[in-house]
């Protein structure tokens, strides 16, 4: 079985199984590194970790550049992803962030099958997509207006159990 990969774009995450203490992947970035616990690969120089601010992972590039880090994950079913995202800009159809929760390759450019959360769009929402061979399909359309402010902070929880995806979002102040 080919492993799935988690992809992180300036967000923190943890991944648990069936609400138990057993953790497949956990990283709050408080250790300040990408090299261990877990090992991240990809564009590690494009990110900076701010452990003094609670383990915030932040893009280290000034321009609109695609950059990523990923780490292997052993399962997709009975899994939960949690992340908090802060936006210092207004999202739009061309200004948004993507968080891949599972891919069949370690890079989004070479992955043929992937599930991802898109944060921002014309509707300023957070939605779940599935991409197969370059074609994306929206699986869960998020509520409109969630990211309409220029400074937005949200908590996202995504679960996958027995083939069913559930997406929860909460605006933070």
mmCIF file with all atom_site columns, C-alpha atoms in Angstrom:
data_model
loop_
_atom_site.group_PDB
_atom_site.id
_atom_site.type_symbol
_atom_site.label_atom_id
_atom_site.label_alt_id
_atom_site.label_comp_id
_atom_site.label_asym_id
_atom_site.label_entity_id
_atom_site.label_seq_id
_atom_site.pdbx_PDB_ins_code
_atom_site.Cartn_x
_atom_site.Cartn_y
_atom_site.Cartn_z
_atom_site.occupancy
_atom_site.B_iso_or_equiv
_atom_site.pdbx_formal_charge
_atom_site.auth_seq_id
_atom_site.auth_comp_id
_atom_site.auth_asym_id
_atom_site.auth_atom_id
_atom_site.pdbx_PDB_model_num
ATOM 1   C CA . UNK A 1 1   ? 0.000   0.000  0.000   1.00 0.00 ? 1   UNK A CA 1
ATOM 2   C CA . UNK A 1 2   ? 1.380   3.375  -1.007  1.00 0.00 ? 2   UNK A CA 1
ATOM 3   C CA . UNK A 1 3   ? 1.524   5.816  1.919   1.00 0.00 ? 3   UNK A CA 1
ATOM 4   C CA . UNK A 1 4   ? -0.598  8.953  2.079   1.00 0.00 ? 4   UNK A CA 1
ATOM 5   C CA . UNK A 1 5   ? 1.125   12.243 2.779   1.00 0.00 ? 5   UNK A CA 1
ATOM 6   C CA . UNK A 1 6   ? 0.005   15.198 4.813   1.00 0.00 ? 6   UNK A CA 1
ATOM 7   C CA . UNK A 1 7   ? 0.809   18.570 3.343   1.00 0.00 ? 7   UNK A CA 1
ATOM 8   C CA . UNK A 1 8   ? 1.098   21.682 5.391   1.00 0.00 ? 8   UNK A CA 1
ATOM 9   C CA . UNK A 1 9   ? 0.854   25.243 4.106   1.00 0.00 ? 9   UNK A CA 1
ATOM 10  C CA . UNK A 1 10  ? 1.497   27.636 7.009   1.00 0.00 ? 10  UNK A CA 1
ATOM 11  C CA . UNK A 1 11  ? -0.783  25.838 9.464   1.00 0.00 ? 11  UNK A CA 1
ATOM 12  C CA . UNK A 1 12  ? -0.534  23.662 12.541  1.00 0.00 ? 12  UNK A CA 1
ATOM 13  C CA . UNK A 1 13  ? -2.171  20.245 12.659  1.00 0.00 ? 13  UNK A CA 1
ATOM 14  C CA . UNK A 1 14  ? -2.652  17.084 14.519  1.00 0.00 ? 14  UNK A CA 1
ATOM 15  C CA . UNK A 1 15  ? -4.052  13.827 13.290  1.00 0.00 ? 15  UNK A CA 1
ATOM 16  C CA . UNK A 1 16  ? -5.702  11.305 15.605  1.00 0.00 ? 16  UNK A CA 1
ATOM 17  C CA . UNK A 1 17  ? -7.545  8.020  15.258  1.00 0.00 ? 17  UNK A CA 1
ATOM 18  C CA . UNK A 1 18  ? -11.112 7.524  16.530  1.00 0.00 ? 18  UNK A CA 1
ATOM 19  C CA . UNK A 1 19  ? -10.640 10.156 19.228  1.00 0.00 ? 19  UNK A CA 1
ATOM 20  C CA . UNK A 1 20  ? -8.166  7.934  21.073  1.00 0.00 ? 20  UNK A CA 1
ATOM 21  C CA . UNK A 1 21  ? -4.735  8.869  22.335  1.00 0.00 ? 21  UNK A CA 1
ATOM 22  C CA . UNK A 1 22  ? -3.131  6.927  19.476  1.00 0.00 ? 22  UNK A CA 1
ATOM 23  C CA . UNK A 1 23  ? -1.615  9.547  17.191  1.00 0.00 ? 23  UNK A CA 1
ATOM 24  C CA . UNK A 1 24  ? -0.430  8.923  13.638  1.00 0.00 ? 24  UNK A CA 1
ATOM 25  C CA . UNK A 1 25  ? 1.057   12.370 13.130  1.00 0.00 ? 25  UNK A CA 1
ATOM 26  C CA . UNK A 1 26  ? 1.257   15.210 15.611  1.00 0.00 ? 26  UNK A CA 1
ATOM 27  C CA . UNK A 1 27  ? 3.184   18.430 15.294  1.00 0.00 ? 27  UNK A CA 1
ATOM 28  C CA . UNK A 1 28  ? 2.497   21.660 17.121  1.00 0.00 ? 28  UNK A CA 1
ATOM 29  C CA . UNK A 1 29  ? 5.889   23.041 15.955  1.00 0.00 ? 29  UNK A CA 1
ATOM 30  C CA . UNK A 1 30  ? 6.855   24.053 19.492  1.00 0.00 ? 30  UNK A CA 1
ATOM 31  C CA . UNK A 1 31  ? 10.208  22.270 19.004  1.00 0.00 ? 31  UNK A CA 1
ATOM 32  C CA . UNK A 1 32  ? 11.043  24.804 16.280  1.00 0.00 ? 32  UNK A CA 1
ATOM 33  C CA . UNK A 1 33  ? 12.260  22.344 13.637  1.00 0.00 ? 33  UNK A CA 1
ATOM 34  C CA . UNK A 1 34  ? 11.229  20.272 10.617  1.00 0.00 ? 34  UNK A CA 1
ATOM 35  C CA . UNK A 1 35  ? 13.912  17.593 11.016  1.00 0.00 ? 35  UNK A CA 1
ATOM 36  C CA . UNK A 1 36  ? 12.338  15.308 13.630  1.00 0.00 ? 36  UNK A CA 1
ATOM 37  C CA . UNK A 1 37  ? 9.144   14.383 15.459  1.00 0.00 ? 37  UNK A CA 1
ATOM 38  C CA . UNK A 1 38  ? 7.949   14.209 12.627  1.00 0.00 ? 38  UNK A CA 1
ATOM 39  C CA . UNK A 1 39  ? 10.335  14.713 9.728   1.00 0.00 ? 39  UNK A CA 1
ATOM 40  C CA . UNK A 1 40  ? 8.986   17.185 7.161   1.00 0.00 ? 40  UNK A CA 1
ATOM 41  C CA . UNK A 1 41  ? 10.184  17.298 3.557   1.00 0.00 ? 41  UNK A CA 1
ATOM 42  C CA . UNK A 1 42  ? 9.695   19.742 0.729   1.00 0.00 ? 42  UNK A CA 1
ATOM 43  C CA . UNK A 1 43  ? 10.351  23.473 0.730   1.00 0.00 ? 43  UNK A CA 1
ATOM 44  C CA . UNK A 1 44  ? 11.492  23.707 4.350   1.00 0.00 ? 44  UNK A CA 1
ATOM 45  C CA . UNK A 1 45  ? 13.446  26.936 3.683   1.00 0.00 ? 45  UNK A CA 1
ATOM 46  C CA . UNK A 1 46  ? 10.197  28.591 2.559   1.00 0.00 ? 46  UNK A CA 1
ATOM 47  C CA . UNK A 1 47  ? 8.808   28.381 6.118   1.00 0.00 ? 47  UNK A CA 1
ATOM 48  C CA . UNK A 1 48  ? 9.804   29.667 9.514   1.00 0.00 ? 48  UNK A CA 1
ATOM 49  C CA . UNK A 1 49  ? 8.601   28.357 12.883  1.00 0.00 ? 49  UNK A CA 1
ATOM 50  C CA . UNK A 1 50  ? 7.877   30.817 15.670  1.00 0.00 ? 50  UNK A CA 1
ATOM 51  C CA . UNK A 1 51  ? 8.020   28.604 18.813  1.00 0.00 ? 51  UNK A CA 1
ATOM 52  C CA . UNK A 1 52  ? 7.944   31.653 21.099  1.00 0.00 ? 52  UNK A CA 1
ATOM 53  C CA . UNK A 1 53  ? 4.483   32.457 19.676  1.00 0.00 ? 53  UNK A CA 1
ATOM 54  C CA . UNK A 1 54  ? 3.051   29.015 20.417  1.00 0.00 ? 54  UNK A CA 1
ATOM 55  C CA . UNK A 1 55  ? 4.501   27.012 17.540  1.00 0.00 ? 55  UNK A CA 1
ATOM 56  C CA . UNK A 1 56  ? 3.231   29.090 14.648  1.00 0.00 ? 56  UNK A CA 1
ATOM 57  C CA . UNK A 1 57  ? 4.341   27.902 11.231  1.00 0.00 ? 57  UNK A CA 1
ATOM 58  C CA . UNK A 1 58  ? 4.561   30.811 8.816   1.00 0.00 ? 58  UNK A CA 1
ATOM 59  C CA . UNK A 1 59  ? 5.465   31.297 5.181   1.00 0.00 ? 59  UNK A CA 1
ATOM 60  C CA . UNK A 1 60  ? 8.917   32.832 4.786   1.00 0.00 ? 60  UNK A CA 1
ATOM 61  C CA . UNK A 1 61  ? 8.397   34.100 1.225   1.00 0.00 ? 61  UNK A CA 1
ATOM 62  C CA . UNK A 1 62  ? 7.192   37.550 0.212   1.00 0.00 ? 62  UNK A CA 1
ATOM 63  C CA . UNK A 1 63  ? 5.602   36.765 -3.135  1.00 0.00 ? 63  UNK A CA 1
ATOM 64  C CA . UNK A 1 64  ? 2.709   34.598 -4.276  1.00 0.00 ? 64  UNK A CA 1
ATOM 65  C CA . UNK A 1 65  ? 4.697   31.395 -4.472  1.00 0.00 ? 65  UNK A CA 1
ATOM 66  C CA . UNK A 1 66  ? 3.575   27.799 -4.148  1.00 0.00 ? 66  UNK A CA 1
ATOM 67  C CA . UNK A 1 67  ? 5.564   26.138 -1.380  1.00 0.00 ? 67  UNK A CA 1
ATOM 68  C CA . UNK A 1 68  ? 4.906   23.089 0.732   1.00 0.00 ? 68  UNK A CA 1
ATOM 69  C CA . UNK A 1 69  ? 6.100   20.695 3.381   1.00 0.00 ? 69  UNK A CA 1
ATOM 70  C CA . UNK A 1 70  ? 4.752   17.174 3.843   1.00 0.00 ? 70  UNK A CA 1
ATOM 71  C CA . UNK A 1 71  ? 5.189   14.128 6.052   1.00 0.00 ? 71  UNK A CA 1
ATOM 72  C CA . UNK A 1 72  ? 4.030   10.505 5.597   1.00 0.00 ? 72  UNK A CA 1
ATOM 73  C CA . UNK A 1 73  ? 0.843   9.337  7.306   1.00 0.00 ? 73  UNK A CA 1
ATOM 74  C CA . UNK A 1 74  ? -0.162  5.674  7.530   1.00 0.00 ? 74  UNK A CA 1
ATOM 75  C CA . UNK A 1 75  ? -3.941  5.930  7.289   1.00 0.00 ? 75  UNK A CA 1
ATOM 76  C CA . UNK A 1 76  ? -6.774  7.951  5.853   1.00 0.00 ? 76  UNK A CA 1
ATOM 77  C CA . UNK A 1 77  ? -9.801  6.268  7.471   1.00 0.00 ? 77  UNK A CA 1
ATOM 78  C CA . UNK A 1 78  ? -10.909 6.953  11.042  1.00 0.00 ? 78  UNK A CA 1
ATOM 79  C CA . UNK A 1 79  ? -8.797  10.086 11.062  1.00 0.00 ? 79  UNK A CA 1
ATOM 80  C CA . UNK A 1 80  ? -9.254  13.621 12.348  1.00 0.00 ? 80  UNK A CA 1
ATOM 81  C CA . UNK A 1 81  ? -7.327  16.732 11.311  1.00 0.00 ? 81  UNK A CA 1
ATOM 82  C CA . UNK A 1 82  ? -7.355  19.941 13.374  1.00 0.00 ? 82  UNK A CA 1
ATOM 83  C CA . UNK A 1 83  ? -5.777  23.209 12.380  1.00 0.00 ? 83  UNK A CA 1
ATOM 84  C CA . UNK A 1 84  ? -5.922  26.884 13.147  1.00 0.00 ? 84  UNK A CA 1
ATOM 85  C CA . UNK A 1 85  ? -5.295  29.358 10.346  1.00 0.00 ? 85  UNK A CA 1
ATOM 86  C CA . UNK A 1 86  ? -4.772  33.123 10.491  1.00 0.00 ? 86  UNK A CA 1
ATOM 87  C CA . UNK A 1 87  ? -5.142  35.320 7.434   1.00 0.00 ? 87  UNK A CA 1
ATOM 88  C CA . UNK A 1 88  ? -3.654  38.804 7.334   1.00 0.00 ? 88  UNK A CA 1
ATOM 89  C CA . UNK A 1 89  ? -5.275  39.440 3.959   1.00 0.00 ? 89  UNK A CA 1
ATOM 90  C CA . UNK A 1 90  ? -8.678  39.237 2.339   1.00 0.00 ? 90  UNK A CA 1
ATOM 91  C CA . UNK A 1 91  ? -9.238  35.951 0.549   1.00 0.00 ? 91  UNK A CA 1
ATOM 92  C CA . UNK A 1 92  ? -10.624 35.757 -2.981  1.00 0.00 ? 92  UNK A CA 1
ATOM 93  C CA . UNK A 1 93  ? -10.817 33.431 -5.979  1.00 0.00 ? 93  UNK A CA 1
ATOM 94  C CA . UNK A 1 94  ? -7.102  34.098 -6.663  1.00 0.00 ? 94  UNK A CA 1
ATOM 95  C CA . UNK A 1 95  ? -5.869  34.799 -3.124  1.00 0.00 ? 95  UNK A CA 1
ATOM 96  C CA . UNK A 1 96  ? -6.387  31.722 -0.934  1.00 0.00 ? 96  UNK A CA 1
ATOM 97  C CA . UNK A 1 97  ? -4.593  28.938 0.971   1.00 0.00 ? 97  UNK A CA 1
ATOM 98  C CA . UNK A 1 98  ? -4.701  25.192 0.387   1.00 0.00 ? 98  UNK A CA 1
ATOM 99  C CA . UNK A 1 99  ? -4.112  22.512 3.017   1.00 0.00 ? 99  UNK A CA 1
ATOM 100 C CA . UNK A 1 100 ? -3.698  19.007 1.600   1.00 0.00 ? 100 UNK A CA 1
ATOM 101 C CA . UNK A 1 101 ? -4.825  16.425 4.149   1.00 0.00 ? 101 UNK A CA 1
ATOM 102 C CA . UNK A 1 102 ? -3.874  13.410 2.000   1.00 0.00 ? 102 UNK A CA 1
ATOM 103 C CA . UNK A 1 103 ? -1.967  12.827 -1.242  1.00 0.00 ? 103 UNK A CA 1
ATOM 104 C CA . UNK A 1 104 ? -0.629  9.718  -2.948  1.00 0.00 ? 104 UNK A CA 1
ATOM 105 C CA . UNK A 1 105 ? 2.782   11.380 -3.374  1.00 0.00 ? 105 UNK A CA 1
ATOM 106 C CA . UNK A 1 106 ? 4.873   13.682 -1.189  1.00 0.00 ? 106 UNK A CA 1
ATOM 107 C CA . UNK A 1 107 ? 4.473   16.645 -3.583  1.00 0.00 ? 107 UNK A CA 1
ATOM 108 C CA . UNK A 1 108 ? 1.237   18.322 -4.711  1.00 0.00 ? 108 UNK A CA 1
ATOM 109 C CA . UNK A 1 109 ? 2.729   18.814 -8.191  1.00 0.00 ? 109 UNK A CA 1
ATOM 110 C CA . UNK A 1 110 ? 3.211   15.072 -8.777  1.00 0.00 ? 110 UNK A CA 1
ATOM 111 C CA . UNK A 1 111 ? 0.282   13.718 -6.763  1.00 0.00 ? 111 UNK A CA 1
ATOM 112 C CA . UNK A 1 112 ? -2.476  12.122 -8.877  1.00 0.00 ? 112 UNK A CA 1
ATOM 113 C CA . UNK A 1 113 ? -5.000  11.698 -6.041  1.00 0.00 ? 113 UNK A CA 1
ATOM 114 C CA . UNK A 1 114 ? -5.394  14.227 -3.243  1.00 0.00 ? 114 UNK A CA 1
ATOM 115 C CA . UNK A 1 115 ? -7.867  15.567 -0.688  1.00 0.00 ? 115 UNK A CA 1
ATOM 116 C CA . UNK A 1 116 ? -7.477  19.189 0.311   1.00 0.00 ? 116 UNK A CA 1
ATOM 117 C CA . UNK A 1 117 ? -9.110  22.030 2.206   1.00 0.00 ? 117 UNK A CA 1
ATOM 118 C CA . UNK A 1 118 ? -9.309  25.315 0.298   1.00 0.00 ? 118 UNK A CA 1
ATOM 119 C CA . UNK A 1 119 ? -9.511  28.369 2.539   1.00 0.00 ? 119 UNK A CA 1
ATOM 120 C CA . UNK A 1 120 ? -10.776 31.376 0.641   1.00 0.00 ? 120 UNK A CA 1
ATOM 121 C CA . UNK A 1 121 ? -12.635 31.650 -2.618  1.00 0.00 ? 121 UNK A CA 1
ATOM 122 C CA . UNK A 1 122 ? -15.117 34.044 -4.194  1.00 0.00 ? 122 UNK A CA 1
ATOM 123 C CA . UNK A 1 123 ? -17.529 33.077 -1.390  1.00 0.00 ? 123 UNK A CA 1
ATOM 124 C CA . UNK A 1 124 ? -14.827 33.542 1.323   1.00 0.00 ? 124 UNK A CA 1
ATOM 125 C CA . UNK A 1 125 ? -15.468 30.009 2.562   1.00 0.00 ? 125 UNK A CA 1
ATOM 126 C CA . UNK A 1 126 ? -13.584 26.876 3.620   1.00 0.00 ? 126 UNK A CA 1
ATOM 127 C CA . UNK A 1 127 ? -14.372 23.787 1.539   1.00 0.00 ? 127 UNK A CA 1
ATOM 128 C CA . UNK A 1 128 ? -13.149 20.214 1.048   1.00 0.00 ? 128 UNK A CA 1
ATOM 129 C CA . UNK A 1 129 ? -12.036 19.054 -2.428  1.00 0.00 ? 129 UNK A CA 1
ATOM 130 C CA . UNK A 1 130 ? -10.857 15.857 -4.046  1.00 0.00 ? 130 UNK A CA 1
ATOM 131 C CA . UNK A 1 131 ? -8.408  16.071 -6.958  1.00 0.00 ? 131 UNK A CA 1
ATOM 132 C CA . UNK A 1 132 ? -7.880  13.200 -9.395  1.00 0.00 ? 132 UNK A CA 1
ATOM 133 C CA . UNK A 1 133 ? -5.462  13.530 -12.306 1.00 0.00 ? 133 UNK A CA 1
ATOM 134 C CA . UNK A 1 134 ? -5.631  17.338 -12.218 1.00 0.00 ? 134 UNK A CA 1
ATOM 135 C CA . UNK A 1 135 ? -9.452  17.633 -11.988 1.00 0.00 ? 135 UNK A CA 1
ATOM 136 C CA . UNK A 1 136 ? -10.876 18.952 -8.687  1.00 0.00 ? 136 UNK A CA 1
ATOM 137 C CA . UNK A 1 137 ? -14.326 18.206 -7.316  1.00 0.00 ? 137 UNK A CA 1
ATOM 138 C CA . UNK A 1 138 ? -15.867 19.991 -4.316  1.00 0.00 ? 138 UNK A CA 1
ATOM 139 C CA . UNK A 1 139 ? -16.990 17.397 -1.737  1.00 0.00 ? 139 UNK A CA 1
ATOM 140 C CA . UNK A 1 140 ? -18.152 19.800 0.993   1.00 0.00 ? 140 UNK A CA 1
ATOM 141 C CA . UNK A 1 141 ? -19.051 23.425 0.267   1.00 0.00 ? 141 UNK A CA 1
ATOM 142 C CA . UNK A 1 142 ? -18.330 25.556 3.352   1.00 0.00 ? 142 UNK A CA 1
ATOM 143 C CA . UNK A 1 143 ? -20.448 28.398 4.649   1.00 0.00 ? 143 UNK A CA 1
ATOM 144 C CA . UNK A 1 144 ? -20.106 31.695 2.832   1.00 0.00 ? 144 UNK A CA 1
ATOM 145 C CA . UNK A 1 145 ? -18.541 34.796 4.378   1.00 0.00 ? 145 UNK A CA 1
ATOM 146 C CA . UNK A 1 146 ? -16.426 33.005 6.983   1.00 0.00 ? 146 UNK A CA 1
ATOM 147 C CA . UNK A 1 147 ? -13.207 34.658 5.740   1.00 0.00 ? 147 UNK A CA 1
ATOM 148 C CA . UNK A 1 148 ? -14.636 37.986 4.549   1.00 0.00 ? 148 UNK A CA 1
ATOM 149 C CA . UNK A 1 149 ? -12.568 40.181 6.880   1.00 0.00 ? 149 UNK A CA 1
ATOM 150 C CA . UNK A 1 150 ? -9.010  41.285 6.044   1.00 0.00 ? 150 UNK A CA 1
ATOM 151 C CA . UNK A 1 151 ? -7.845  39.706 9.322   1.00 0.00 ? 151 UNK A CA 1
ATOM 152 C CA . UNK A 1 152 ? -9.496  36.328 9.878   1.00 0.00 ? 152 UNK A CA 1
ATOM 153 C CA . UNK A 1 153 ? -8.642  33.501 12.257  1.00 0.00 ? 153 UNK A CA 1
ATOM 154 C CA . UNK A 1 154 ? -10.442 30.161 12.058  1.00 0.00 ? 154 UNK A CA 1
ATOM 155 C CA . UNK A 1 155 ? -10.317 26.690 13.546  1.00 0.00 ? 155 UNK A CA 1
ATOM 156 C CA . UNK A 1 156 ? -10.947 23.818 11.126  1.00 0.00 ? 156 UNK A CA 1
ATOM 157 C CA . UNK A 1 157 ? -11.688 20.209 12.028  1.00 0.00 ? 157 UNK A CA 1
ATOM 158 C CA . UNK A 1 158 ? -12.016 17.559 9.334   1.00 0.00 ? 158 UNK A CA 1
ATOM 159 C CA . UNK A 1 159 ? -12.959 13.945 10.027  1.00 0.00 ? 159 UNK A CA 1
ATOM 160 C CA . UNK A 1 160 ? -13.012 10.866 7.801   1.00 0.00 ? 160 UNK A CA 1
ATOM 161 C CA . UNK A 1 161 ? -14.807 7.789  9.156   1.00 0.00 ? 161 UNK A CA 1
ATOM 162 C CA . UNK A 1 162 ? -16.039 4.804  7.146   1.00 0.00 ? 162 UNK A CA 1
ATOM 163 C CA . UNK A 1 163 ? -15.877 6.779  3.891   1.00 0.00 ? 163 UNK A CA 1
ATOM 164 C CA . UNK A 1 164 ? -17.750 9.818  5.243   1.00 0.00 ? 164 UNK A CA 1
ATOM 165 C CA . UNK A 1 165 ? -16.101 13.237 5.408   1.00 0.00 ? 165 UNK A CA 1
ATOM 166 C CA . UNK A 1 166 ? -17.278 15.903 7.882   1.00 0.00 ? 166 UNK A CA 1
ATOM 167 C CA . UNK A 1 167 ? -15.969 19.482 7.895   1.00 0.00 ? 167 UNK A CA 1
ATOM 168 C CA . UNK A 1 168 ? -16.365 21.783 10.909  1.00 0.00 ? 168 UNK A CA 1
ATOM 169 C CA . UNK A 1 169 ? -15.295 25.443 10.939  1.00 0.00 ? 169 UNK A CA 1
ATOM 170 C CA . UNK A 1 170 ? -15.301 28.047 13.694  1.00 0.00 ? 170 UNK A CA 1
ATOM 171 C CA . UNK A 1 171 ? -14.403 31.706 13.418  1.00 0.00 ? 171 UNK A CA 1
ATOM 172 C CA . UNK A 1 172 ? -12.049 32.781 16.216  1.00 0.00 ? 172 UNK A CA 1
ATOM 173 C CA . UNK A 1 173 ? -11.708 36.300 17.578  1.00 0.00 ? 173 UNK A CA 1
#
